[in-house]
Amino acid sequence: MEVFYKIVSVAMVSVFVQNAIFDRALGSNVVIYASRKDSHVIGFTLGITAMTTIASAVSYFFDSLLLPLPLGWLFMPLVYVAVISALYIIALLFFWRLFPKVFAKIRKYVHLAIINCTVIGALFLNSGYGSDIWSYIGYGFGTGIGFFLACFLLNIAHERLDSDKIPRVFRGYPIMLIYIGVISLAFSALVGYTAEF
Amino acid sequence: MKTTKPAVSFDGIFRQNIVLMSGLVTAPIIVAATTAERALVLTISFFMISYLSILICRYIPRKIAYNVRILLYAAVAAVLYIPTAMLLNAWFPETTQSVMIYIEILVVNSLLLSKTESRFYLKPFGEMAVDALIYVAGYAIAAFAVGIVRELLAYGSLFGATLFDAPMPAAKSPFFGFILVGIFAAVCRALSGRRAGKGAER
């Protein structure tokens, strides 16, 4: 039960306090893209949540091995890319063999959901904040849920932000960023936290 | 009269700026570009990781499936990250450490994973090298524009030299980064629209 509480509390931190999108802007381009369609919100959330959770668990072992070494940190991007690549190929093979129809649908954009700043950023943040494998898993899972929250908030506002009520030059991408900025402001006020940037 | 399309396109500077117009690489600018020096570090890292990766990855055979090829692109970028991080740590140790995660995530940036396939690798090598460099210049312009404005507002300084009392310390926060990049994106779009309009008139 203690493990469960730990996972939940760390996940809550990564959803509300250190939200990958609102607090770090990790994958903000992906969230803007994914929020355009309801099906993308679900697909991207599932892909990112699965990847951040599993990759976080795997990266814990590499972090334990490499980070204590004097120059180990220099190789972490390479290690994380290898971890993400291996999981990506396993996921592709899994869908190709067992769910060929799903594979045909997702193959065009699955790499966007798996190989992006949100996933690799979660691994880097984990290496700084995580203390044991449960906190790694909790943080990774929370990052995926945090992505969903951001995606959902953008999705429900998408129609209005793209409407004639918005001046033409602001419509689409610029107003999306401003909207995310306002939510980011609300999040930082909500938790009374300021990132060191 | 027959017109030929110019070999060098400056789209990457303005019309297709990867930060302000297409939003392909936004995170480092939104969060980390809070001073001009940080903008410089981000620009050098982006050049060394993304630009050099684009040139090297050109030689990865296109026979390899796209889903696998992009993994190789990311791996090449991760290898280039090693000398980049060492160099920047030697030149700007404090600034580099403070923006390190935004240098690390460049190994999977969208310019490298998407734009290579849809634009750069469709051109001859020389033309591609110039085109990619122009995109990097567009990134640098966005980084410095955001970095200078935020440094002036948040610290009242420029390149570390104090000019006046900081009028808006919150300008260094991520939320301000989102709002400022959004406003710059709108301005960029308006200017781009005007230029296109003038071009059509001619």
Coordinates of C-alpha atoms in Angstrom, one line a residue:
Chain A
M1 CA 0.0 0.0 0.0
E2 CA 2.9 2.3 0.8
V3 CA 4.2 1.8 -2.8
F4 CA 0.8 2.7 -4.2
Y5 CA 0.7 5.9 -2.2
K6 CA 4.2 6.8 -3.3
I7 CA 3.4 6.3 -7.0
V8 CA 0.2 8.3 -6.7
S9 CA 1.8 11.2 -4.8
V10 CA 4.7 11.4 -7.2
A11 CA 2.3 11.2 -10.1
M12 CA 0.2 14.1 -8.6
V13 CA 3.4 16.2 -8.5
S14 CA 4.2 15.6 -12.1
V15 CA 0.6 16.3 -13.2
F16 CA 0.0 19.5 -11.2
V17 CA 3.3 20.9 -9.9
Q18 CA 5.7 20.0 -12.6
N19 CA 3.4 19.5 -15.6
A20 CA 5.5 18.7 -18.6
I21 CA 3.5 21.1 -20.8
F22 CA 2.5 24.0 -18.6
D23 CA 5.6 24.1 -16.4
R24 CA 8.3 22.9 -18.8
A25 CA 6.8 23.3 -22.3
L26 CA 8.1 19.8 -23.1
G27 CA 6.2 18.7 -26.2
S28 CA 4.1 21.8 -26.6
N29 CA 4.2 21.4 -30.4
V30 CA 2.9 17.8 -29.9
V31 CA 0.1 18.8 -27.6
I32 CA -1.0 21.5 -30.0
Y33 CA -1.1 19.0 -32.9
A34 CA -2.7 16.2 -30.8
S35 CA -5.5 18.5 -29.4
R36 CA -7.0 19.1 -32.9
K37 CA -8.9 15.8 -33.0
D38 CA -10.6 13.8 -30.3
S39 CA -9.1 10.6 -31.6
H40 CA -5.6 12.1 -31.5
V41 CA -6.1 13.1 -27.8
I42 CA -6.8 9.5 -26.9
G43 CA -4.1 8.0 -29.2
F44 CA -1.4 10.4 -28.2
T45 CA -2.2 10.1 -24.5
L46 CA -2.1 6.3 -24.5
G47 CA 1.1 6.3 -26.5
I48 CA 2.9 8.9 -24.4
T49 CA 1.6 7.5 -21.0
A50 CA 2.7 4.0 -21.9
M51 CA 6.1 5.2 -23.1
T52 CA 6.8 7.5 -20.2
T53 CA 5.8 4.9 -17.6
I54 CA 7.7 1.9 -19.1
A55 CA 10.7 3.9 -20.3
S56 CA 11.0 5.5 -16.8
A57 CA 11.0 2.1 -15.2
V58 CA 13.7 0.9 -17.6
S59 CA 15.8 4.1 -17.4
Y60 CA 15.9 3.8 -13.6
F61 CA 18.4 0.9 -14.0
F62 CA 20.6 2.9 -16.5
D63 CA 20.5 6.0 -14.3
S64 CA 21.7 3.9 -11.3
L65 CA 24.5 2.5 -13.4
L66 CA 25.7 5.6 -15.3
L67 CA 24.8 8.7 -13.4
P68 CA 27.3 8.0 -10.5
L69 CA 30.1 7.9 -13.1
P70 CA 32.1 11.2 -13.6
L71 CA 31.1 11.6 -17.2
G72 CA 28.1 9.3 -17.2
W73 CA 25.6 12.2 -17.7
L74 CA 27.1 12.9 -21.2
F75 CA 25.9 9.6 -22.4
M76 CA 22.3 9.8 -21.0
P77 CA 20.7 11.2 -24.2
L78 CA 22.2 8.3 -26.2
V79 CA 21.0 5.8 -23.6
Y80 CA 17.5 7.3 -23.4
V81 CA 17.3 7.3 -27.2
A82 CA 18.3 3.6 -27.2
V83 CA 15.6 2.8 -24.5
I84 CA 12.9 4.7 -26.4
S85 CA 13.9 3.2 -29.7
A86 CA 13.8 -0.3 -28.3
L87 CA 10.4 0.2 -26.8
Y88 CA 9.2 1.9 -30.0
I89 CA 10.2 -1.1 -32.1
I90 CA 8.7 -3.5 -29.6
A91 CA 5.4 -1.5 -29.8
L92 CA 5.5 -1.5 -33.6
L93 CA 6.0 -5.3 -33.7
F94 CA 3.4 -5.8 -31.1
F95 CA 0.7 -4.0 -33.1
W96 CA 1.9 -5.3 -36.4
R97 CA 1.6 -9.0 -35.3
L98 CA -1.4 -8.8 -33.0
F99 CA -3.5 -5.9 -34.2
P100 CA -2.7 -5.3 -37.9
K101 CA -5.7 -3.0 -38.5
V102 CA -4.7 -0.8 -35.6
F103 CA -1.1 -0.8 -36.9
A104 CA -2.2 0.3 -40.3
K105 CA -4.1 3.2 -38.7
I106 CA -1.4 4.4 -36.3
R107 CA 1.8 3.8 -38.3
K108 CA 1.8 7.2 -39.9
Y109 CA 1.8 9.1 -36.6
V110 CA 2.9 6.7 -33.9
H111 CA 6.5 8.0 -34.0
L112 CA 5.1 11.5 -33.1
A113 CA 3.5 10.0 -30.0
I114 CA 6.5 8.1 -28.9
I115 CA 9.7 9.9 -30.0
N116 CA 9.1 13.4 -28.7
C117 CA 10.3 15.9 -26.1
T118 CA 7.6 14.9 -23.6
V119 CA 8.8 11.3 -23.4
I120 CA 12.6 12.0 -23.4
G121 CA 12.0 15.1 -21.1
A122 CA 10.2 12.9 -18.6
L123 CA 13.3 10.6 -18.4
F124 CA 15.6 13.5 -17.9
L125 CA 13.4 15.0 -15.2
N126 CA 13.1 11.6 -13.6
S127 CA 16.9 11.3 -13.3
G128 CA 16.9 14.6 -11.3
Y129 CA 13.8 14.0 -9.1
G130 CA 13.4 10.2 -8.9
S131 CA 14.8 8.4 -5.9
D132 CA 13.7 4.8 -6.4
I133 CA 11.9 2.8 -9.1
W134 CA 8.4 3.5 -7.7
S135 CA 9.0 7.3 -7.9
Y136 CA 10.3 6.8 -11.4
I137 CA 7.2 4.9 -12.5
G138 CA 4.9 7.4 -10.7
Y139 CA 6.6 10.4 -12.3
G140 CA 6.5 8.8 -15.8
F141 CA 2.8 7.9 -15.4
G142 CA 2.0 11.4 -14.1
T143 CA 3.8 12.9 -17.1
G144 CA 1.4 11.0 -19.4
I145 CA -1.6 12.1 -17.4
G146 CA -0.3 15.7 -17.3
F147 CA -0.1 15.5 -21.1
F148 CA -3.7 14.3 -21.3
L149 CA -4.8 17.2 -19.0
A150 CA -3.0 19.7 -21.3
C151 CA -4.3 18.1 -24.4
F152 CA -7.9 18.0 -23.1
L153 CA -7.9 21.6 -22.0
L154 CA -6.7 22.6 -25.5
N155 CA -9.1 20.3 -27.3
I156 CA -12.2 21.7 -25.6
A157 CA -11.0 25.3 -26.4
H158 CA -9.9 24.5 -29.9
E159 CA -13.1 25.4 -31.7
R160 CA -13.3 28.8 -30.1
L161 CA -9.6 29.6 -30.5
D162 CA -9.9 28.9 -34.2
S163 CA -13.1 30.9 -34.7
D164 CA -13.8 34.2 -36.4
K165 CA -14.0 35.9 -33.0
I166 CA -10.2 35.7 -32.8
P167 CA -8.3 38.2 -34.9
R168 CA -6.9 36.5 -38.0
V169 CA -3.2 36.8 -37.2
F170 CA -3.7 35.3 -33.8
R171 CA -5.9 32.4 -34.9
G172 CA -4.5 28.9 -34.5
Y173 CA -0.9 28.6 -33.3
P174 CA -0.4 32.1 -31.7
I175 CA -3.6 32.1 -29.7
M176 CA -3.0 28.5 -28.6
L177 CA 0.4 29.5 -27.1
I178 CA -1.2 32.5 -25.3
Y179 CA -4.0 30.2 -24.0
I180 CA -1.4 27.7 -22.7
G181 CA 0.4 30.6 -21.1
V182 CA -2.7 31.7 -19.3
I183 CA -3.3 28.1 -18.0
S184 CA 0.4 27.9 -17.1
L185 CA 0.0 31.1 -15.1
A186 CA -3.0 29.5 -13.3
F187 CA -1.0 26.4 -12.5
S188 CA 1.9 28.3 -11.1
A189 CA -0.4 30.4 -9.0
L190 CA -2.3 27.3 -7.9
V191 CA 0.7 25.6 -6.5
G192 CA 2.6 28.7 -5.5
Y193 CA 5.6 27.4 -7.4
T194 CA 8.1 29.2 -9.7
A195 CA 10.4 27.2 -12.0
E196 CA 14.0 28.3 -11.9
F197 CA 14.1 29.7 -15.4
Chain B
M1 CA 8.9 34.9 -70.0
K2 CA 9.9 31.8 -68.2
T3 CA 10.8 32.3 -64.5
T4 CA 13.1 30.0 -62.6
K5 CA 12.6 29.3 -58.9
P6 CA 15.6 30.6 -56.8
A7 CA 17.8 27.8 -55.4
V8 CA 18.1 29.5 -52.0
S9 CA 14.9 30.1 -50.1
F10 CA 14.8 32.3 -47.0
D11 CA 11.6 30.8 -45.8
G12 CA 13.3 29.4 -42.7
I13 CA 14.1 32.9 -41.4
F14 CA 10.6 34.3 -41.4
R15 CA 7.7 32.6 -43.4
Q16 CA 8.5 29.2 -42.0
N17 CA 10.3 30.1 -38.8
I18 CA 10.5 26.9 -36.8
V19 CA 9.7 28.7 -33.5
L20 CA 7.3 31.5 -34.5
M21 CA 5.5 30.1 -37.5
S22 CA 5.5 26.3 -37.5
G23 CA 6.2 25.7 -33.8
L24 CA 8.4 22.8 -34.4
V25 CA 11.0 23.6 -31.8
T26 CA 9.4 25.8 -29.1
A27 CA 10.2 24.4 -25.6
P28 CA 13.8 25.8 -25.3
I29 CA 12.7 29.3 -26.4
I30 CA 9.5 29.3 -24.2
V31 CA 11.1 28.2 -21.0
A32 CA 14.9 28.6 -21.2
A33 CA 15.5 31.7 -23.3
T34 CA 15.2 34.2 -20.5
T35 CA 18.4 36.1 -21.2
A36 CA 20.5 36.9 -24.2
E37 CA 23.3 34.6 -23.0
R38 CA 20.9 31.7 -22.7
A39 CA 19.7 32.4 -26.2
L40 CA 23.3 32.2 -27.3
V41 CA 23.9 28.9 -25.6
L42 CA 20.6 27.5 -27.0
T43 CA 21.6 28.7 -30.5
I44 CA 25.0 27.1 -30.4
S45 CA 23.6 23.9 -29.1
F46 CA 20.9 23.9 -31.7
F47 CA 23.4 24.5 -34.5
M48 CA 25.8 21.8 -33.3
I49 CA 23.2 19.1 -32.6
S50 CA 20.5 19.7 -35.2
Y51 CA 22.4 21.2 -38.1
L52 CA 25.3 18.8 -38.0
S53 CA 22.9 15.9 -37.5
I54 CA 21.0 17.0 -40.6
L55 CA 24.2 17.0 -42.7
I56 CA 25.4 13.6 -41.4
C57 CA 22.0 11.8 -41.5
R58 CA 21.8 12.7 -45.2
Y59 CA 24.1 9.7 -45.7
I60 CA 21.7 7.3 -44.0
P61 CA 20.3 5.1 -46.8
R62 CA 16.7 5.9 -47.7
K63 CA 16.2 2.2 -48.3
I64 CA 15.8 1.9 -44.5
A65 CA 12.2 2.2 -43.4
Y66 CA 11.2 5.7 -42.2
N67 CA 10.2 4.3 -38.8
V68 CA 13.7 3.0 -38.2
R69 CA 15.5 5.8 -40.0
I70 CA 14.3 8.5 -37.5
L71 CA 15.7 6.4 -34.7
L72 CA 19.1 6.6 -36.4
Y73 CA 18.7 10.4 -36.7
A74 CA 18.0 10.7 -33.0
A75 CA 21.0 8.4 -32.3
V76 CA 23.3 10.6 -34.4
A77 CA 22.0 13.7 -32.6
A78 CA 22.7 12.0 -29.2
V79 CA 26.3 11.3 -30.2
L80 CA 26.7 14.9 -31.3
Y81 CA 25.3 16.0 -28.0
I82 CA 28.5 14.7 -26.3
P83 CA 31.0 17.2 -27.8
T84 CA 28.4 20.0 -27.7
A85 CA 27.8 19.6 -24.0
M86 CA 31.5 19.4 -23.3
L87 CA 32.2 22.5 -25.3
L88 CA 29.3 24.6 -23.9
N89 CA 30.3 23.5 -20.3
A90 CA 33.7 24.8 -20.9
W91 CA 32.5 28.1 -22.4
F92 CA 29.4 28.9 -20.4
P93 CA 29.4 26.5 -17.4
E94 CA 26.7 28.1 -15.3
T95 CA 24.3 29.0 -18.1
T96 CA 24.8 25.6 -19.8
Q97 CA 23.9 23.7 -16.6
S98 CA 20.8 25.9 -16.1
V99 CA 19.4 25.1 -19.5
M100 CA 20.8 21.6 -19.8
I101 CA 17.5 19.7 -20.2
Y102 CA 16.6 21.9 -23.2
I103 CA 19.9 21.0 -24.8
E104 CA 19.4 17.3 -24.1
I105 CA 15.9 17.2 -25.6
L106 CA 17.2 18.6 -28.9
V107 CA 18.2 15.0 -29.8
V108 CA 14.6 14.4 -30.7
N109 CA 13.6 17.8 -32.1
S110 CA 11.1 18.0 -34.9
L111 CA 13.4 19.9 -37.3
L112 CA 15.6 16.8 -37.4
L113 CA 12.8 14.1 -37.3
S114 CA 10.2 15.7 -39.6
K115 CA 11.6 18.6 -41.7
T116 CA 14.5 16.4 -43.0
E117 CA 12.1 14.1 -44.7
S118 CA 9.6 16.6 -45.9
R119 CA 12.0 19.3 -47.1
F120 CA 15.8 19.0 -46.6
Y121 CA 16.5 15.6 -48.1
L122 CA 14.4 16.4 -51.2
K123 CA 17.1 18.9 -52.3
P124 CA 20.7 18.5 -53.5
F125 CA 23.3 18.5 -50.7
G126 CA 24.6 22.0 -51.1
E127 CA 21.2 23.5 -51.4
M128 CA 20.0 21.5 -48.4
A129 CA 23.0 22.7 -46.3
V130 CA 22.2 26.3 -47.0
D131 CA 18.5 25.8 -46.4
A132 CA 19.0 24.1 -43.1
L133 CA 21.4 26.8 -42.0
I134 CA 18.7 29.4 -42.8
Y135 CA 16.3 27.5 -40.6
V136 CA 18.9 27.5 -37.8
A137 CA 19.3 31.3 -38.3
G138 CA 15.5 31.6 -37.9
Y139 CA 15.8 29.7 -34.6
A140 CA 18.6 32.1 -33.5
I141 CA 16.5 35.2 -34.4
A142 CA 13.6 33.8 -32.3
A143 CA 15.8 32.8 -29.4
F144 CA 17.5 36.2 -29.3
A145 CA 14.3 38.2 -29.7
V146 CA 12.7 36.3 -26.9
G147 CA 15.9 36.2 -24.7
I148 CA 16.6 40.0 -25.1
V149 CA 13.0 41.1 -24.3
R150 CA 12.8 38.8 -21.3
E151 CA 16.2 39.8 -19.9
L152 CA 15.3 43.5 -20.2
L153 CA 11.9 42.9 -18.5
A154 CA 12.9 40.3 -15.9
Y155 CA 16.4 41.6 -14.9
G156 CA 16.6 45.1 -16.4
S157 CA 19.9 44.0 -18.1
L158 CA 21.3 43.0 -21.5
F159 CA 24.0 40.3 -21.8
G160 CA 24.4 40.6 -18.0
A161 CA 25.0 44.4 -18.0
T162 CA 22.5 46.1 -15.7
L163 CA 20.6 48.9 -17.5
F164 CA 17.7 49.7 -15.1
D165 CA 15.6 48.2 -12.4
A166 CA 13.7 45.1 -13.5
P167 CA 10.2 46.2 -14.4
M168 CA 8.7 42.7 -14.7
P169 CA 10.5 39.9 -12.8
A170 CA 7.7 37.4 -13.8
A171 CA 8.9 37.7 -17.4
K172 CA 11.4 34.9 -16.7
S173 CA 8.5 32.5 -15.9
P174 CA 7.3 29.9 -18.4
F175 CA 3.8 31.4 -18.7
F176 CA 5.3 34.6 -19.9
G177 CA 7.4 32.7 -22.4
F178 CA 4.2 31.1 -23.8
I179 CA 2.5 34.5 -24.1
L180 CA 5.5 36.3 -25.5
V181 CA 6.2 33.7 -28.2
G182 CA 2.4 33.7 -29.0
I183 CA 2.5 37.5 -29.5
F184 CA 5.7 37.3 -31.6
A185 CA 4.1 34.5 -33.6
A186 CA 1.1 36.8 -34.4
V187 CA 3.4 39.7 -35.3
C188 CA 5.5 37.4 -37.5
R189 CA 2.4 36.2 -39.2
A190 CA 1.0 39.7 -39.7
L191 CA 4.4 40.9 -41.2
S192 CA 4.6 37.7 -43.4
G193 CA 1.1 38.3 -44.6
R194 CA 1.9 41.9 -45.5
R195 CA 5.0 40.9 -47.4
A196 CA 3.1 38.2 -49.3
G197 CA 0.4 40.8 -50.1
K198 CA 3.1 43.2 -51.5
G199 CA 4.6 40.4 -53.5
A200 CA 1.2 39.6 -55.0
E201 CA 0.7 43.3 -55.9
R202 CA 3.9 43.3 -57.8

